[in-house]
CSV table of C-alpha atoms in Angstrom, one decimal:
chain,number,residue,atom,x,y,z
A,1,MET,CA,40.3,-4.9,14.0
A,2,ILE,CA,40.7,-6.8,17.3
A,3,PHE,CA,44.0,-8.4,18.2
A,4,PRO,CA,43.5,-12.2,18.2
A,5,HIS,CA,45.0,-12.8,21.6
A,6,LEU,CA,42.6,-10.3,23.3
A,7,LEU,CA,39.6,-11.8,21.4
A,8,SER,CA,40.5,-15.3,22.5
A,9,VAL,CA,40.7,-14.1,26.1
A,10,TYR,CA,37.2,-12.6,25.8
A,11,ASN,CA,35.8,-15.7,24.1
A,12,LEU,CA,37.4,-17.8,26.9
A,13,ALA,CA,35.7,-15.6,29.5
A,14,LEU,CA,32.2,-15.9,28.0
A,15,CYS,CA,32.2,-19.4,26.4
A,16,GLY,CA,34.8,-21.1,28.6
A,17,ILE,CA,35.0,-24.5,30.1
A,18,PHE,CA,33.0,-23.3,33.2
A,19,VAL,CA,29.8,-23.7,31.1
A,20,LEU,CA,30.1,-27.4,32.2
A,21,GLY,CA,29.1,-26.3,35.8
A,22,LEU,CA,25.9,-24.5,34.7
A,23,PRO,CA,23.5,-27.5,34.5
A,24,PHE,CA,24.3,-28.4,38.1
A,25,ALA,CA,23.7,-24.8,39.1
A,26,LEU,CA,20.4,-24.9,37.3
A,27,VAL,CA,19.3,-28.0,39.2
A,28,GLN,CA,20.1,-26.2,42.4
A,29,SER,CA,18.3,-23.0,41.5
A,30,GLY,CA,15.2,-24.4,39.6
A,31,TYR,CA,13.1,-22.2,37.3
A,32,VAL,CA,14.5,-19.1,38.9
A,33,GLY,CA,17.9,-20.2,37.5
A,34,LEU,CA,16.6,-19.9,34.0
A,35,VAL,CA,15.6,-16.3,34.7
A,36,LEU,CA,19.0,-15.7,36.2
A,37,LEU,CA,20.8,-17.0,33.2
A,38,VAL,CA,19.1,-14.4,31.0
A,39,LEU,CA,19.1,-11.6,33.5
A,40,SER,CA,22.8,-12.1,34.2
A,41,ALA,CA,23.6,-11.7,30.5
A,42,TRP,CA,21.7,-8.4,30.3
A,43,VAL,CA,23.2,-7.1,33.6
A,44,CYS,CA,26.8,-8.0,32.6
A,45,ASN,CA,26.3,-6.5,29.1
A,46,HIS,CA,25.0,-3.3,30.8
A,47,THR,CA,27.9,-3.1,33.3
A,48,GLY,CA,30.4,-3.8,30.5
A,49,ARG,CA,29.1,-0.8,28.6
A,50,THR,CA,29.1,1.4,31.6
A,51,LEU,CA,32.7,0.3,32.6
A,52,VAL,CA,34.0,1.2,29.1
A,53,SER,CA,32.1,4.5,29.1
A,54,CYS,CA,34.2,5.4,32.2
A,55,LEU,CA,37.3,5.3,30.1
A,56,TYR,CA,36.1,8.5,28.3
A,57,GLU,CA,35.6,12.1,29.3
A,58,GLU,CA,33.7,14.7,27.3
A,59,GLU,CA,35.6,17.6,25.8
A,60,MET,CA,34.4,20.7,23.9
A,61,SER,CA,35.8,21.0,20.4
A,62,GLY,CA,37.6,24.2,19.5
A,63,GLY,CA,35.5,26.4,17.2
A,64,SER,CA,32.3,24.3,16.6
A,65,GLY,CA,31.4,24.1,20.3
A,66,SER,CA,30.4,20.4,19.8
A,67,VAL,CA,31.1,17.9,22.5
A,68,SER,CA,33.3,14.9,21.7
A,69,LYS,CA,34.4,11.9,23.8
A,70,VAL,CA,38.1,11.4,24.5
A,71,ARG,CA,39.7,8.2,25.8
A,72,VAL,CA,41.6,9.4,28.8
A,73,ARG,CA,42.0,6.0,30.6
A,74,THR,CA,43.2,2.7,29.5
A,75,SER,CA,42.5,0.1,32.2
A,76,TYR,CA,40.3,-1.0,35.0
A,77,GLN,CA,42.9,0.3,37.4
A,78,ASP,CA,42.9,3.7,35.8
A,79,ILE,CA,39.2,4.0,36.4
A,80,MET,CA,39.5,3.0,40.0
A,81,GLU,CA,42.2,5.5,40.6
A,82,ALA,CA,40.1,8.3,39.0
A,83,CYS,CA,37.2,7.4,41.2
A,84,CYS,CA,39.3,7.5,44.4
A,85,LYS,CA,41.0,10.7,43.5
A,86,GLY,CA,40.1,13.5,45.9
A,87,LEU,CA,38.4,11.3,48.4
A,88,TRP,CA,41.3,11.1,50.8
A,89,PRO,CA,45.1,11.6,50.5
A,90,ASN,CA,46.8,8.7,48.6
A,91,TRP,CA,43.4,6.9,48.1
A,92,SER,CA,44.0,6.7,44.3
A,93,GLY,CA,47.0,4.5,44.9
A,94,VAL,CA,45.1,2.4,47.4
A,95,GLY,CA,42.2,2.0,45.0
A,96,GLY,CA,44.5,0.8,42.2
A,97,LEU,CA,46.1,-1.7,44.6
A,98,MET,CA,42.6,-3.0,45.6
A,99,VAL,CA,41.7,-3.5,41.9
A,100,ASN,CA,45.0,-5.4,41.4
A,101,VAL,CA,44.3,-7.6,44.4
A,102,ALA,CA,40.8,-8.4,43.2
A,103,GLN,CA,42.1,-9.2,39.7
A,104,VAL,CA,44.8,-11.5,41.0
A,105,ILE,CA,42.3,-13.3,43.2
A,106,GLU,CA,39.9,-13.8,40.3
A,107,LEU,CA,42.6,-14.9,37.9
A,108,LEU,CA,44.1,-17.2,40.6
A,109,MET,CA,40.7,-18.8,41.2
A,110,THR,CA,40.3,-19.3,37.5
A,111,CYS,CA,43.6,-21.0,37.3
A,112,THR,CA,42.6,-23.2,40.2
A,113,LEU,CA,39.3,-24.1,38.5
A,114,TYR,CA,41.2,-25.1,35.4
A,115,LEU,CA,43.5,-27.3,37.4
A,116,LEU,CA,40.6,-28.8,39.3
A,117,VAL,CA,38.8,-29.6,36.0
A,118,SER,CA,42.0,-31.1,34.5
A,119,THR,CA,42.4,-33.3,37.6
A,120,SER,CA,38.7,-34.4,37.5
A,121,LEU,CA,38.8,-35.2,33.8
A,122,LEU,CA,42.1,-37.1,34.1
A,123,PHE,CA,40.9,-39.0,37.1
A,124,ASP,CA,37.8,-40.0,35.3
A,125,SER,CA,39.7,-41.0,32.1
A,126,LEU,CA,42.1,-43.2,34.1
A,127,SER,CA,39.4,-44.7,36.4
A,128,TRP,CA,40.1,-48.2,34.9
A,129,VAL,CA,43.6,-48.2,36.5
A,130,ALA,CA,42.5,-46.7,39.9
A,131,VAL,CA,45.0,-43.9,39.9
A,132,PRO,CA,44.7,-41.7,43.1
A,133,ARG,CA,43.2,-38.3,42.6
A,134,SER,CA,46.3,-36.6,44.1
A,135,VAL,CA,48.5,-38.3,41.4
A,136,CYS,CA,46.2,-37.0,38.7
A,137,SER,CA,46.5,-33.5,40.1
A,138,LEU,CA,50.3,-33.7,40.2
A,139,VAL,CA,50.4,-34.9,36.6
A,140,SER,CA,48.2,-32.0,35.6
A,141,LEU,CA,50.6,-29.7,37.4
A,142,VAL,CA,53.7,-31.1,35.6
A,143,PHE,CA,52.1,-30.4,32.2
A,144,LEU,CA,51.6,-26.8,33.3
A,145,LEU,CA,55.3,-26.2,34.2
A,146,PRO,CA,56.1,-24.6,30.8
A,147,CYS,CA,53.9,-21.7,31.9
A,148,LEU,CA,56.8,-20.5,34.1
A,149,LEU,CA,58.8,-19.7,31.0
A,150,LEU,CA,56.2,-17.8,29.0
A,151,THR,CA,57.4,-14.6,27.5
A,152,ASP,CA,54.8,-14.1,24.8
A,153,LEU,CA,51.1,-15.0,25.1
A,154,ARG,CA,50.2,-14.9,21.4
A,155,PRO,CA,51.0,-18.5,20.5
A,156,VAL,CA,49.1,-19.8,23.5
A,157,SER,CA,46.1,-17.6,23.0
A,158,THR,CA,45.9,-18.7,19.4
A,159,LEU,CA,45.8,-22.3,20.5
A,160,SER,CA,43.2,-21.3,23.1
A,161,LEU,CA,41.0,-19.7,20.6
A,162,LEU,CA,41.1,-23.0,18.6
A,163,CYS,CA,40.3,-24.9,21.8
A,164,SER,CA,37.4,-22.6,22.4
A,165,LEU,CA,36.0,-23.5,19.0
A,166,ALA,CA,36.5,-27.2,19.9
A,167,HIS,CA,34.8,-26.6,23.2
A,168,ILE,CA,31.7,-25.2,21.4
A,169,LEU,CA,31.7,-28.3,19.2
A,170,ILE,CA,31.9,-30.5,22.2
A,171,SER,CA,29.0,-28.6,23.8
A,172,LEU,CA,27.0,-29.1,20.6
A,173,LEU,CA,27.8,-32.8,20.8
A,174,VAL,CA,26.5,-33.0,24.4
A,175,MET,CA,23.4,-31.1,23.3
A,176,LEU,CA,22.8,-33.5,20.4
A,177,TYR,CA,23.0,-36.4,22.8
A,178,CYS,CA,20.5,-34.7,25.1
A,179,LEU,CA,18.2,-34.2,22.1
A,180,SER,CA,18.5,-38.0,21.3
A,181,CYS,CA,17.0,-38.5,24.8
A,182,ALA,CA,14.2,-36.0,24.4
A,183,SER,CA,11.5,-38.7,24.7
A,184,SER,CA,12.5,-39.2,28.3
A,185,TRP,CA,12.8,-35.5,29.3
A,186,SER,CA,11.1,-34.5,32.6
A,187,TRP,CA,10.3,-31.0,33.8
A,188,SER,CA,10.0,-32.3,37.3
A,189,SER,CA,13.8,-31.7,37.8
A,190,LEU,CA,13.1,-28.0,37.9
A,191,SER,CA,11.2,-26.6,40.8
A,192,LEU,CA,10.1,-23.2,42.1
A,193,SER,CA,11.0,-24.2,45.7
A,194,VAL,CA,14.8,-24.5,46.2
A,195,ASP,CA,17.2,-24.7,49.1
A,196,PRO,CA,18.3,-21.1,49.9
A,197,GLU,CA,21.9,-22.0,50.4
A,198,ASP,CA,22.1,-24.0,47.2
A,199,PHE,CA,20.4,-21.2,45.4
A,200,LEU,CA,22.9,-18.5,46.6
A,201,VAL,CA,25.8,-20.7,45.6
A,202,SER,CA,24.2,-21.2,42.2
A,203,VAL,CA,23.9,-17.4,41.8
A,204,GLY,CA,27.7,-17.1,42.2
A,205,VAL,CA,28.3,-19.9,39.6
A,206,ILE,CA,26.0,-18.1,37.1
A,207,ILE,CA,27.6,-14.7,37.7
A,208,PHE,CA,31.1,-16.2,37.4
A,209,SER,CA,30.2,-17.7,34.0
A,210,TYR,CA,29.7,-14.2,32.6
A,211,THR,CA,32.6,-12.4,34.2
A,212,SER,CA,34.7,-10.7,31.6
A,213,GLN,CA,34.9,-7.1,32.7
A,214,ILE,CA,38.6,-7.1,33.5
A,215,PHE,CA,39.3,-7.9,29.8
A,216,LEU,CA,37.0,-5.2,28.3
A,217,PRO,CA,39.2,-2.0,28.5
A,218,PRO,CA,42.1,-3.6,26.6
A,219,LEU,CA,39.7,-5.3,24.2
A,220,GLU,CA,37.9,-2.0,23.4
A,221,GLY,CA,41.2,-0.3,23.1
A,222,SER,CA,42.4,-2.8,20.5
A,223,MET,CA,39.4,-2.3,18.2
A,224,GLU,CA,39.9,-0.3,15.0
A,225,ASP,CA,36.3,1.0,15.1
A,226,ARG,CA,35.6,1.5,18.8
A,227,GLY,CA,32.1,2.8,18.0
A,228,GLN,CA,31.1,-0.8,17.3
A,229,PHE,CA,32.1,-2.0,20.8
A,230,ASN,CA,28.6,-1.9,22.2
A,231,VAL,CA,27.2,-3.8,19.3
A,232,MET,CA,29.9,-6.4,19.6
A,233,LEU,CA,29.3,-6.7,23.4
A,234,GLY,CA,25.5,-7.1,22.9
A,235,TRP,CA,25.9,-9.8,20.2
A,236,THR,CA,28.4,-11.8,22.2
A,237,HIS,CA,26.4,-11.7,25.5
A,238,GLY,CA,23.2,-12.5,23.6
A,239,ALA,CA,24.9,-15.5,21.9
A,240,ALA,CA,26.4,-16.7,25.1
A,241,CYS,CA,23.1,-16.4,26.9
A,242,ILE,CA,21.3,-18.5,24.3
A,243,MET,CA,24.1,-21.1,24.3
A,244,LYS,CA,24.3,-21.4,28.0
A,245,THR,CA,20.6,-21.5,28.6
A,246,MET,CA,19.9,-24.1,26.0
A,247,PHE,CA,22.9,-26.2,27.1
A,248,SER,CA,22.0,-26.1,30.8
A,249,LEU,CA,18.2,-26.7,30.2
A,250,MET,CA,18.8,-29.7,27.9
A,251,ALA,CA,21.2,-31.3,30.3
A,252,VAL,CA,18.9,-30.9,33.3
A,253,LEU,CA,15.9,-32.3,31.4
A,254,THR,CA,18.0,-35.3,30.3
A,255,TRP,CA,19.7,-36.2,33.7
A,256,GLY,CA,17.5,-34.4,36.2
A,257,PRO,CA,18.5,-34.7,39.9
A,258,GLU,CA,21.5,-36.9,38.8
A,259,THR,CA,23.1,-34.0,37.0
A,260,SER,CA,26.8,-33.9,38.0
A,261,GLU,CA,28.9,-30.9,39.0
A,262,VAL,CA,30.8,-31.3,35.7
A,263,ILE,CA,28.2,-32.4,33.2
A,264,THR,CA,30.5,-34.6,31.1
A,265,ASP,CA,30.5,-37.1,34.1
A,266,ASN,CA,26.9,-37.9,33.0
A,267,LEU,CA,27.8,-39.0,29.5
A,268,PRO,CA,27.7,-42.7,28.6
A,269,SER,CA,30.9,-44.7,29.1
A,270,ASP,CA,31.5,-45.1,25.4
A,271,LEU,CA,31.3,-41.3,24.7
A,272,ARG,CA,32.8,-39.8,27.9
A,273,PRO,CA,36.5,-40.7,27.4
A,274,LEU,CA,36.8,-38.9,24.1
A,275,VAL,CA,34.9,-35.8,25.3
A,276,ASN,CA,37.0,-35.8,28.6
A,277,LEU,CA,40.3,-36.0,26.7
A,278,CYS,CA,39.3,-33.1,24.5
A,279,LEU,CA,38.2,-31.1,27.4
A,280,LEU,CA,41.4,-32.0,29.3
A,281,ALA,CA,43.4,-30.5,26.5
A,282,LYS,CA,41.2,-27.5,26.4
A,283,ALA,CA,41.6,-26.9,30.2
A,284,GLN,CA,45.4,-27.3,30.0
A,285,LEU,CA,45.8,-24.9,27.1
A,286,SER,CA,43.4,-22.4,28.7
A,287,TYR,CA,45.3,-22.3,32.0
A,288,PRO,CA,48.2,-20.1,30.6
A,289,LEU,CA,45.9,-17.2,29.8
A,290,PRO,CA,44.7,-16.3,33.3
A,291,PHE,CA,48.1,-17.4,34.7
A,292,TYR,CA,50.0,-15.0,32.5
A,293,ALA,CA,47.7,-12.1,33.3
A,294,ALA,CA,48.0,-12.7,37.1
A,295,ALA,CA,51.8,-13.1,36.8
A,296,GLU,CA,52.1,-9.8,35.0
A,297,ILE,CA,50.1,-8.0,37.7
A,298,LEU,CA,52.2,-9.6,40.5
A,299,GLN,CA,55.5,-8.9,38.7
A,300,THR,CA,54.5,-5.3,38.2
A,301,CYS,CA,53.6,-4.8,41.8
A,302,VAL,CA,56.3,-6.9,43.5
A,303,LEU,CA,59.3,-6.6,41.2
A,304,ARG,CA,61.0,-3.3,40.6
A,305,ALA,CA,63.1,-4.7,37.7
A,306,LYS,CA,61.7,-6.0,34.4
A,307,PRO,CA,60.5,-9.6,34.6
A,308,PHE,CA,62.3,-10.5,31.3
A,309,ILE,CA,65.9,-10.4,30.4
A,310,VAL,CA,67.7,-10.7,27.1
A,311,ASP,CA,70.0,-13.8,26.9
A,312,CYS,CA,71.8,-14.5,23.7
A,313,GLN,CA,69.4,-12.3,21.8
A,314,GLN,CA,66.5,-14.3,23.2
A,315,LEU,CA,63.9,-13.1,25.7
A,316,SER,CA,63.9,-15.1,28.9
A,317,VAL,CA,62.3,-14.9,32.4
A,318,SER,CA,64.4,-13.4,35.2
A,319,ARG,CA,64.9,-15.4,38.4
A,320,PRO,CA,62.7,-13.1,40.6
A,321,ALA,CA,59.9,-13.5,38.0
A,322,LEU,CA,60.4,-17.2,38.1
A,323,VAL,CA,59.9,-17.1,41.9
A,324,VAL,CA,56.7,-15.1,41.6
A,325,ARG,CA,55.4,-17.4,38.9
A,326,GLY,CA,56.3,-20.5,40.8
A,327,THR,CA,54.5,-19.3,43.8
A,328,LEU,CA,51.4,-18.5,41.8
A,329,LEU,CA,51.5,-22.0,40.2
A,330,MET,CA,51.9,-23.8,43.5
A,331,THR,CA,49.2,-21.7,45.1
A,332,SER,CA,46.7,-22.8,42.5
A,333,TYR,CA,47.8,-26.4,42.9
A,334,LEU,CA,47.4,-26.4,46.6
A,335,LEU,CA,44.0,-24.7,46.4
A,336,ALA,CA,42.9,-27.4,43.9
A,337,LEU,CA,43.9,-30.0,46.4
A,338,LEU,CA,42.2,-28.3,49.3
A,339,VAL,CA,39.0,-27.5,47.6
A,340,PRO,CA,37.8,-30.6,45.6
A,341,ARG,CA,34.3,-29.2,45.0
A,342,PHE,CA,34.2,-27.6,41.5
A,343,SER,CA,30.8,-25.9,42.0
A,344,LEU,CA,31.5,-24.5,45.4
A,345,LEU,CA,34.8,-22.9,44.4
A,346,MET,CA,33.2,-21.5,41.2
A,347,GLY,CA,30.3,-20.1,43.3
A,348,LEU,CA,32.7,-18.6,45.9
A,349,THR,CA,34.8,-16.9,43.2
A,350,GLY,CA,31.7,-15.6,41.5
A,351,SER,CA,30.4,-14.2,44.9
A,352,VAL,CA,33.7,-12.6,45.9
A,353,THR,CA,35.5,-11.2,42.9
A,354,GLY,CA,32.9,-11.9,40.2
A,355,ALA,CA,30.2,-9.8,41.9
A,356,ALA,CA,32.6,-7.1,42.8
A,357,MET,CA,34.3,-6.7,39.4
A,358,THR,CA,31.3,-7.3,37.3
A,359,LEU,CA,28.3,-5.8,39.2
A,360,ILE,CA,29.4,-3.6,42.1
A,361,LEU,CA,32.5,-1.6,40.9
A,362,PRO,CA,31.3,-0.7,37.3
A,363,CYS,CA,28.1,0.8,38.7
A,364,LEU,CA,30.1,2.7,41.4
A,365,PHE,CA,32.4,4.0,38.7
A,366,HIS,CA,29.6,5.1,36.5
A,367,LEU,CA,27.8,6.9,39.3
A,368,ARG,CA,31.0,8.6,40.6
A,369,LEU,CA,32.5,9.7,37.3
A,370,GLN,CA,29.4,10.5,35.2
A,371,TRP,CA,26.7,11.4,37.8
A,372,SER,CA,25.9,14.8,36.2
A,373,ARG,CA,25.4,13.3,32.8
A,374,LEU,CA,23.2,10.4,33.8
A,375,THR,CA,19.4,10.4,33.6
A,376,VAL,CA,17.2,9.4,36.6
A,377,LYS,CA,16.6,6.0,34.8
A,378,ASP,CA,20.4,5.4,34.4
A,379,ARG,CA,21.0,6.2,38.1
A,380,LEU,CA,18.2,3.9,39.3
A,381,ILE,CA,19.5,1.0,37.1
A,382,ASP,CA,23.0,1.5,38.5
A,383,VAL,CA,21.8,1.7,42.1
A,384,GLY,CA,19.6,-1.4,41.6
A,385,ILE,CA,22.4,-3.5,40.1
A,386,LEU,CA,24.8,-2.2,42.8
A,387,SER,CA,22.4,-3.2,45.6
A,388,LEU,CA,21.8,-6.6,44.0
A,389,GLY,CA,25.5,-7.2,43.6
A,390,VAL,CA,26.2,-6.4,47.3
A,391,ILE,CA,23.4,-8.7,48.5
A,392,CYS,CA,24.5,-11.6,46.2
A,393,SER,CA,28.1,-11.2,47.1
A,394,VAL,CA,27.7,-11.2,50.9
A,395,SER,CA,25.1,-14.0,51.0
A,396,GLY,CA,26.9,-16.1,48.4
A,397,VAL,CA,30.2,-15.8,50.3
A,398,ILE,CA,28.7,-16.9,53.5
A,399,CYS,CA,26.9,-19.9,52.0
A,400,SER,CA,29.9,-21.0,49.8
A,401,VAL,CA,32.4,-20.8,52.7
A,402,LYS,CA,30.0,-22.7,55.0
A,403,ARG,CA,29.7,-25.5,52.4
A,404,LEU,CA,33.4,-25.6,51.8
A,405,LEU,CA,34.2,-25.9,55.5
A,406,GLU,CA,31.6,-28.7,55.8
A,407,GLY,CA,33.3,-30.5,52.9
A,408,LEU,CA,36.9,-30.3,54.2
């Protein structure tokens, strides 16, 4: 059994609204992008398994002498602290802090992207009245103010799971429209020669679309039969890979070089308003999940007291927690105003925290904690993914920041 709110978070991570940016990334990366979509799914599935394996240690059973695995860690932070232990005095605490910072950055960027998508969709839906984009962003922010008072994530996550199903239906609708235009498809939109900077930004976008590692330890811990975790992980990544590849390829073959950063902008005028309004609701209802997770980390690190208080037998948010949450909400709002390019922000996030949390750190953990039990093949795979992650991260950050500065 998996708790519904954790499952909805994981579904959100793999099949979220950021799929809408993949067709544009595929245009920028050409045929190599198709390979990356498949390769990223395999790599993220592998690093997800290795990350969860680091939650366990082998112990000898009493009389039989058999070896059994015991779950001795519960979170990403616990794994980081175990890896840093013994390297230098107090490094375990520093390692845990670094993981928390990386998680907050990734979750904050995710919140910003949801707000950015909401603004774009609202602006497009109200284009007939010429509402300024800044007003649309402010309206989106107003609808997110109830997030400040969240004390329980379960109702929101249940709605988000339903919205994820609605998003899949919308994606199928877009794919059906693309199929109706199959007679005009052109493979000339995909090329083997691509601009290096565009390609590196696209790599960050593709990696970010598969980032889910921070949710895996609690997800695995909530399963009744944890032995089925690897099977579940493989099936979900396989399904996500097929869905994302088909969706992106059909969109690129239909619209070619005219493919927009958010693919719904390419839909015909009679279909786009309905799809945009559905996606707007999806983005608004998805925002509380990463917001709540980031707020909990910040509240734990910043506040010594509990973030919730009991008032008239009801749980409410304390004033210091409201300050932390308000700061987080306004930060995502200001970032959405400063960075209007959806694909560049998605690429930057994927290159910074996505590559670190999904590719680099899981391999480091695996090599550090289980070196003696790994085969030569396992070590080579981990070192290869680790090296690839470092290269993609550094080069992707440079290109994304350069493009963002040019667009400001």
